[in-house]
Coordinates of C-alpha atoms and ligand atoms in Angstrom, one line a residue:
M172 CA 0.0 0.0 0.0
P173 CA 1.6 3.3 -1.0
A174 CA 1.9 6.1 1.6
R175 CA -0.8 8.7 1.6
A176 CA 0.1 12.3 1.3
T177 CA -1.6 15.6 0.9
E178 CA 0.9 17.0 -1.6
F179 CA 3.1 15.6 -4.3
A180 CA 6.5 17.0 -5.1
S181 CA 7.9 18.1 -8.5
A182 CA 10.5 20.6 -7.3
S183 CA 14.2 19.9 -7.2
G184 CA 15.2 18.2 -3.9
S185 CA 12.9 15.3 -4.5
V186 CA 12.2 12.4 -6.9
A187 CA 9.5 13.4 -9.3
G188 CA 6.1 12.5 -8.0
A189 CA 7.4 11.8 -4.5
P190 CA 4.9 12.8 -1.8
I191 CA 6.2 15.7 0.2
G192 CA 5.0 17.4 3.4
E193 CA 3.9 15.1 6.1
I194 CA 3.0 11.6 5.0
E195 CA 1.4 8.6 6.5
T196 CA 3.5 5.4 6.4
R197 CA 3.0 1.9 7.6
A198 CA 5.6 1.1 10.3
A199 CA 6.4 -1.7 12.8
V200 CA 6.0 -0.1 16.2
L201 CA 7.3 -1.4 19.5
R202 CA 4.6 -0.2 21.9
E203 CA 6.1 -1.8 25.0
P204 CA 8.4 -4.8 25.7
G205 CA 6.4 -8.1 26.0
R206 CA 3.8 -6.9 23.5
P207 CA 4.1 -8.2 20.0
V208 CA 5.5 -5.6 17.5
A209 CA 2.7 -4.8 15.2
V210 CA 2.4 -2.7 12.0
E211 CA 0.4 0.5 12.3
T212 CA 0.0 3.7 10.3
V213 CA 2.1 6.5 11.6
V214 CA 2.8 10.1 10.6
L215 CA 6.3 11.1 9.2
E216 CA 7.3 14.7 9.0
P217 CA 9.5 15.9 6.0
P218 CA 13.2 16.0 6.4
R219 CA 14.6 19.2 8.0
R220 CA 18.0 20.8 7.3
G221 CA 20.7 18.2 6.9
E222 CA 18.3 15.3 6.7
V223 CA 17.0 13.1 3.9
R224 CA 14.0 10.9 3.4
V225 CA 14.5 7.4 2.0
R226 CA 11.9 5.2 0.4
V227 CA 12.8 2.0 2.1
A228 CA 13.2 -1.0 -0.2
A229 CA 14.2 -3.7 2.3
A230 CA 15.3 -4.1 5.9
G231 CA 17.2 -6.8 7.8
V232 CA 15.9 -8.1 11.2
C233 CA 18.9 -8.0 13.6
H234 CA 19.3 -9.4 17.1
S235 CA 19.5 -5.9 18.5
D236 CA 15.9 -5.4 17.4
V237 CA 15.0 -8.4 19.6
H238 CA 16.9 -6.8 22.5
L239 CA 15.0 -3.5 22.0
A240 CA 11.7 -5.3 21.6
D241 CA 12.3 -7.3 24.8
G242 CA 13.3 -4.2 26.8
L243 CA 16.8 -5.5 27.4
L244 CA 18.8 -2.4 26.3
G245 CA 17.4 -0.1 28.9
D246 CA 14.1 1.5 30.0
G247 CA 12.3 4.3 28.2
R248 CA 13.1 3.1 24.7
W249 CA 9.5 2.9 23.5
P250 CA 7.2 3.6 21.7
M251 CA 9.6 3.2 18.9
V252 CA 9.6 2.4 15.2
L253 CA 12.1 -0.4 14.9
G254 CA 14.7 -1.3 12.2
H255 CA 18.3 -0.1 11.8
E256 CA 19.6 -2.2 8.9
G257 CA 18.2 -1.5 5.5
A258 CA 18.5 0.1 2.1
G259 CA 16.4 2.2 -0.2
V260 CA 16.3 5.2 -2.5
V261 CA 16.6 8.8 -1.4
D262 CA 13.4 10.5 -2.4
V263 CA 13.5 13.9 -0.7
V264 CA 16.5 15.9 0.6
G265 CA 16.3 18.6 3.2
E266 CA 18.0 22.0 3.0
G267 CA 21.7 22.1 2.7
V268 CA 22.1 18.4 1.7
T269 CA 24.8 18.0 -1.0
E270 CA 26.2 14.5 -0.2
V271 CA 23.3 12.6 -1.8
A272 CA 20.6 13.4 -4.4
P273 CA 17.1 12.2 -4.9
G274 CA 17.2 8.9 -6.8
D275 CA 20.5 7.7 -5.1
H276 CA 20.5 4.1 -3.8
V277 CA 21.7 4.1 -0.2
A278 CA 22.3 1.9 2.8
F279 CA 21.4 3.1 6.3
C280 CA 24.2 3.8 8.8
F281 CA 23.0 4.0 12.5
V282 CA 26.0 6.1 13.7
P283 CA 25.8 9.4 11.8
S284 CA 29.1 10.5 13.3
C285 CA 29.8 14.3 13.8
G286 CA 33.4 14.2 12.7
S287 CA 34.5 16.7 15.4
C288 CA 34.0 15.2 18.9
G289 CA 36.9 13.5 20.7
P290 CA 36.4 10.0 19.5
C291 CA 35.6 11.2 15.9
R292 CA 38.8 13.2 15.9
S293 CA 40.8 10.3 17.0
G294 CA 39.5 8.2 14.2
R295 CA 36.9 6.2 16.2
R296 CA 33.9 7.4 14.5
T297 CA 31.6 4.6 15.6
L298 CA 32.1 5.8 19.2
C299 CA 30.9 9.4 18.2
E300 CA 29.6 11.0 21.4
V301 CA 27.1 13.3 19.6
A302 CA 25.5 10.5 17.7
R303 CA 25.3 8.3 20.9
V304 CA 23.2 10.8 22.7
S305 CA 20.5 10.9 20.0
L306 CA 20.7 7.2 19.4
L307 CA 19.9 6.5 23.1
A308 CA 17.2 9.1 23.2
G309 CA 15.5 7.7 20.0
T310 CA 15.6 11.1 18.2
L311 CA 17.4 12.5 15.2
L312 CA 20.5 14.6 15.8
D313 CA 18.6 17.8 16.7
G314 CA 17.0 15.9 19.7
T315 CA 13.5 15.7 18.1
S316 CA 11.5 13.0 16.3
R317 CA 9.9 13.2 12.9
L318 CA 7.6 10.3 13.8
R319 CA 4.3 10.3 15.6
D320 CA 1.3 8.0 15.9
L321 CA -2.2 9.0 14.8
D322 CA -3.0 10.2 18.3
G323 CA -0.1 12.6 18.1
T324 CA 2.3 10.8 20.4
A325 CA 5.9 11.2 19.4
L326 CA 7.6 7.9 18.4
Q327 CA 11.2 7.1 18.8
H328 CA 13.4 6.5 15.7
G329 CA 15.0 3.0 16.3
L330 CA 18.8 3.6 16.4
M331 CA 18.2 6.9 14.5
V332 CA 17.1 4.9 11.4
A333 CA 13.6 3.4 12.0
C334 CA 13.5 1.5 8.7
F335 CA 10.8 -1.1 9.4
T336 CA 8.5 1.2 7.4
E337 CA 7.9 2.5 3.9
Y338 CA 9.7 5.8 4.4
A339 CA 12.4 6.9 6.8
V340 CA 13.8 10.4 7.6
V341 CA 17.4 10.3 8.8
P342 CA 20.4 12.6 9.1
V343 CA 22.4 12.7 5.8
A344 CA 25.3 11.1 7.6
G345 CA 22.9 8.2 8.2
V346 CA 22.9 7.1 4.6
V347 CA 25.8 5.8 2.5
P348 CA 25.5 5.8 -1.4
L349 CA 25.6 2.4 -3.1
P350 CA 26.5 1.1 -6.5
R351 CA 23.2 0.5 -8.4
S352 CA 24.3 -2.9 -9.4
I353 CA 23.7 -4.3 -5.9
P354 CA 20.1 -5.4 -5.5
L355 CA 18.6 -3.5 -2.6
W356 CA 17.3 -6.6 -0.8
Q357 CA 20.9 -7.7 -0.5
A358 CA 22.3 -4.2 0.1
A359 CA 20.0 -4.0 3.2
L360 CA 22.5 -6.1 5.1
L361 CA 25.5 -3.8 4.6
G362 CA 24.6 -1.2 7.2
C363 CA 24.6 -3.5 10.2
G364 CA 25.5 -7.2 9.8
V365 CA 28.2 -6.9 7.2
V366 CA 30.0 -3.8 8.5
T367 CA 29.8 -5.1 12.1
G368 CA 31.0 -8.6 11.3
I369 CA 33.7 -7.8 8.8
G370 CA 34.8 -4.7 10.7
A371 CA 35.4 -6.8 13.8
V372 CA 37.8 -8.9 11.8
N373 CA 39.6 -5.8 10.6
R374 CA 39.9 -4.5 14.2
T375 CA 42.0 -7.6 15.1
R376 CA 44.6 -7.2 12.4
L377 CA 44.3 -10.9 11.7
R378 CA 47.4 -12.5 10.0
V379 CA 47.2 -14.7 7.0
G380 CA 47.1 -18.3 8.3
S381 CA 45.7 -17.3 11.8
S382 CA 43.4 -19.7 13.6
V383 CA 39.9 -18.3 14.4
C384 CA 36.7 -19.4 16.0
V385 CA 33.4 -17.7 15.7
I386 CA 30.8 -18.4 18.3
G387 CA 27.3 -17.7 16.9
C388 CA 26.6 -18.1 13.2
G389 CA 23.6 -15.8 12.7
G390 CA 23.4 -12.7 10.5
V391 CA 26.6 -11.1 12.0
G392 CA 28.6 -14.3 12.8
L393 CA 28.3 -15.4 9.1
Q394 CA 29.9 -12.0 8.1
V395 CA 32.7 -12.5 10.6
I396 CA 33.4 -15.8 8.9
A397 CA 33.4 -14.2 5.5
G398 CA 35.7 -11.5 6.8
A399 CA 38.1 -14.0 8.3
R400 CA 38.2 -15.9 5.0
L401 CA 38.8 -12.7 3.0
A402 CA 41.6 -11.7 5.5
G403 CA 43.4 -15.1 4.9
A404 CA 42.7 -16.9 8.1
G405 CA 43.8 -20.5 8.1
T406 CA 41.6 -22.6 10.4
I407 CA 38.1 -21.0 10.8
I408 CA 36.0 -22.9 13.4
A409 CA 32.2 -22.1 13.3
I410 CA 30.2 -22.8 16.5
D411 CA 26.4 -22.8 16.7
L412 CA 23.5 -24.9 18.0
E413 CA 21.7 -25.1 14.6
P414 CA 22.9 -27.5 11.9
E415 CA 21.4 -25.3 9.2
K416 CA 23.5 -22.3 10.3
L417 CA 26.6 -24.4 10.5
E418 CA 26.1 -25.5 6.9
L419 CA 25.9 -21.9 5.9
A420 CA 29.1 -21.2 7.8
L421 CA 30.9 -23.9 5.9
R422 CA 29.7 -22.4 2.7
R423 CA 30.9 -19.0 3.7
G424 CA 34.5 -20.2 4.4
A425 CA 34.5 -21.9 7.8
T426 CA 36.9 -24.9 7.7
H427 CA 35.3 -26.7 10.7
A428 CA 31.8 -26.7 12.1
V429 CA 31.2 -27.4 15.8
N430 CA 27.8 -28.2 17.1
A431 CA 27.7 -27.0 20.7
T432 CA 24.7 -29.1 21.6
A433 CA 26.7 -32.3 21.0
R434 CA 29.8 -31.8 23.2
D435 CA 31.6 -28.9 25.0
A436 CA 32.4 -26.4 22.3
V437 CA 35.7 -25.2 23.9
E438 CA 37.0 -28.7 24.1
Q439 CA 36.3 -29.2 20.5
V440 CA 38.0 -25.9 19.5
H441 CA 41.1 -26.9 21.5
E442 CA 41.2 -30.3 19.8
I443 CA 40.8 -28.9 16.3
S444 CA 43.3 -26.1 16.8
G445 CA 45.8 -28.0 18.8
G446 CA 45.6 -25.9 22.0
G447 CA 43.4 -22.9 21.3
V448 CA 42.8 -20.3 18.6
E449 CA 44.6 -17.0 18.1
H450 CA 41.3 -15.1 17.6
A451 CA 37.9 -15.9 19.0
F452 CA 34.9 -13.9 18.0
E453 CA 31.8 -13.9 20.2
V454 CA 28.7 -13.0 18.2
V455 CA 25.9 -14.0 20.6
G456 CA 25.9 -11.5 23.5
S457 CA 25.8 -13.7 26.6
A458 CA 28.1 -14.2 29.6
R459 CA 28.4 -17.9 28.8
T460 CA 29.5 -17.4 25.2
I461 CA 31.9 -14.6 26.1
R462 CA 33.5 -16.9 28.6
Q463 CA 33.7 -19.6 25.9
A464 CA 35.5 -17.1 23.6
W465 CA 38.1 -16.5 26.4
D466 CA 38.5 -20.2 27.1
A467 CA 38.9 -21.0 23.4
L468 CA 42.1 -18.9 23.1
A469 CA 45.6 -20.1 22.9
P470 CA 48.1 -18.1 25.1
G471 CA 48.6 -14.7 23.6
G472 CA 45.2 -14.9 21.8
T473 CA 42.5 -12.2 21.5
A474 CA 38.8 -12.6 22.1
T475 CA 36.7 -10.0 20.4
V476 CA 33.1 -9.5 21.7
V477 CA 30.8 -8.5 18.9
G478 CA 27.5 -9.7 20.4
V479 CA 25.3 -7.2 22.2
S480 CA 24.5 -8.4 25.7
P481 CA 21.5 -7.2 27.7
R482 CA 22.2 -4.4 30.1
G483 CA 23.5 -5.7 33.5
V484 CA 25.2 -8.8 32.2
E485 CA 28.6 -9.4 33.8
V486 CA 31.3 -11.8 32.8
P487 CA 33.7 -13.4 35.4
L488 CA 37.2 -14.3 34.0
P489 CA 40.0 -16.3 35.6
A490 CA 42.4 -13.5 36.3
I491 CA 45.4 -15.8 36.5
E492 CA 45.2 -16.3 32.8
F493 CA 46.2 -12.7 32.1
L494 CA 49.7 -14.2 32.7
S495 CA 49.3 -15.9 29.4
E496 CA 48.8 -12.5 27.7
K497 CA 45.3 -13.1 26.5
T498 CA 43.3 -10.1 25.4
I499 CA 39.6 -9.5 25.5
T500 CA 38.1 -6.5 23.6
G501 CA 34.9 -5.3 22.2
S502 CA 34.0 -4.2 18.6
Y503 CA 31.1 -1.9 18.0
Y504 CA 29.7 -1.5 14.5
G505 CA 32.9 -2.5 12.8
S506 CA 35.2 -0.1 14.9
G507 CA 36.0 2.1 11.9
D508 CA 34.6 4.6 9.4
V509 CA 31.3 3.1 8.4
H510 CA 30.9 5.1 5.3
A511 CA 34.4 4.1 4.0
A512 CA 33.8 0.5 5.1
I513 CA 30.4 0.2 3.2
A514 CA 32.1 1.7 0.1
E515 CA 34.9 -0.9 0.2
L516 CA 32.6 -3.8 1.0
S517 CA 30.2 -2.8 -1.7
Q518 CA 33.0 -3.0 -4.2
L519 CA 33.8 -6.6 -3.0
V520 CA 30.1 -7.4 -3.6
V521 CA 30.2 -5.9 -7.1
D522 CA 33.4 -7.8 -7.9
G523 CA 31.8 -11.1 -6.8
R524 CA 34.1 -11.6 -3.8
L525 CA 31.5 -11.2 -1.1
D526 CA 28.1 -12.9 -1.4
L527 CA 25.3 -11.2 0.4
A528 CA 22.4 -13.3 -0.8
E529 CA 23.5 -16.6 0.8
V530 CA 23.0 -15.4 4.4
V531 CA 19.4 -14.4 3.8
S532 CA 17.3 -17.3 5.2
D533 CA 13.9 -15.7 4.9
L534 CA 12.3 -13.0 2.7
I535 CA 9.3 -11.7 4.6
E536 CA 6.6 -9.0 4.5
L537 CA 6.5 -6.1 7.0
D538 CA 3.5 -7.7 8.7
D539 CA 5.6 -10.7 9.6
V540 CA 8.2 -8.8 11.6
E541 CA 7.1 -10.3 15.0
A542 CA 7.5 -13.8 13.6
A543 CA 11.0 -12.9 12.5
L544 CA 11.9 -11.6 15.9
E545 CA 10.6 -14.9 17.4
R546 CA 12.8 -16.9 15.1
L547 CA 15.8 -14.9 16.3
R548 CA 14.8 -15.5 20.0
R549 CA 14.9 -19.2 19.3
G550 CA 18.2 -18.9 17.4
Q551 CA 16.6 -20.1 14.1
G552 CA 17.7 -19.0 10.7
A553 CA 20.4 -16.6 9.6
R554 CA 18.9 -13.3 8.4
S555 CA 15.3 -12.4 7.7
V556 CA 15.0 -9.6 5.2
I557 CA 11.7 -7.6 5.1
V558 CA 10.8 -6.7 1.5
I559 CA 9.0 -3.4 1.9
D560 CA 8.9 -2.2 -1.7
E561 CA 9.0 -5.2 -3.9
A562 CA 9.7 -3.2 -7.1
L563 CA 12.7 -1.4 -5.6
A564 CA 14.0 -4.3 -3.6
G565 CA 14.3 -6.6 -6.6
A566 CA 14.1 -9.7 -4.5
P567 CA 13.4 -13.1 -6.0
R568 CA 9.7 -14.1 -5.5
Ligands
ZN696 ZN1 22.0 -4.7 14.0
ZN697 ZN1 31.5 12.6 16.8

């Protein structure tokens, strides 16, 4: 169903025929944790200065959406339009926007970094302090929302993107231009899963031939595996509870698959690697699996925690093992420059060296978002992609 609008644009600054002014759009709204996320009609204001509106083609359902829906990332984060991984076509640009133009294909980026705060200046743009404040408040960068429900209540923008809807207004730094040759249903994965997973590998400065284990082979874990393969890792051990995801992991470059339901995963990693791996990636977000990543390391190894744990989770570690010079670190959203990373990774996709389609386990409609969240809660499937605009998304039927 197309969005309803009172006016239609023909001026520069918008795609011909695009509805301008306030529009109504169907959106998946988290009303409160514990209540199923349902689609409702909401009102979206036009982009202000430095913002753009995107006609959303497709969006990926990520584990962080589950955490938000379950209220595990802190109180006060609802009502919210969910969705932070997606791609679409810019259809209206606000005043002062020169970086993209109407008609451009883009992926969303949920840390529209300012470029001038302390972390940005030191090259750690994903830790931008300015973006973080708005991200936690559920607003855009000016501290306000462009979204409200039909009763007039303001709705939060999920991670400053809110793309489980037909149209999204975001800061211009929240979109990254894409080559047109990447189908948008695949490009949807670039802005969270791909950048997060492959960026975590880049953070480790993994050597050619290194031994690696990846705990959790969902939408992000499968990208870590692809990244480790591209970086030249030798042994890549994939660990999961689901045989289906382990098969995907092997297809993506894992050399060994460990089913953690059968036997202790850490024991199996030590057997395969001959005493532990140099790099362990945790891509689940739980105390138990973070401890497994630590225990899987050889002396001198590094555990990188990529999974998002619920607030309040603590992880005890055997401190004596710091004598063996093990390292544990985090990686958030690829730990680099997201715009540069998406450009580089897009080129790998265009060159046929990085396959995006194979990690998509389910193509679904917007109304099926709660079912997709439920599959993630159960650890089933890799990535569900919501096809929001069939013609733009170009997905197989
Ligand atoms: Zn995500
Ligand atoms: Zn900044």
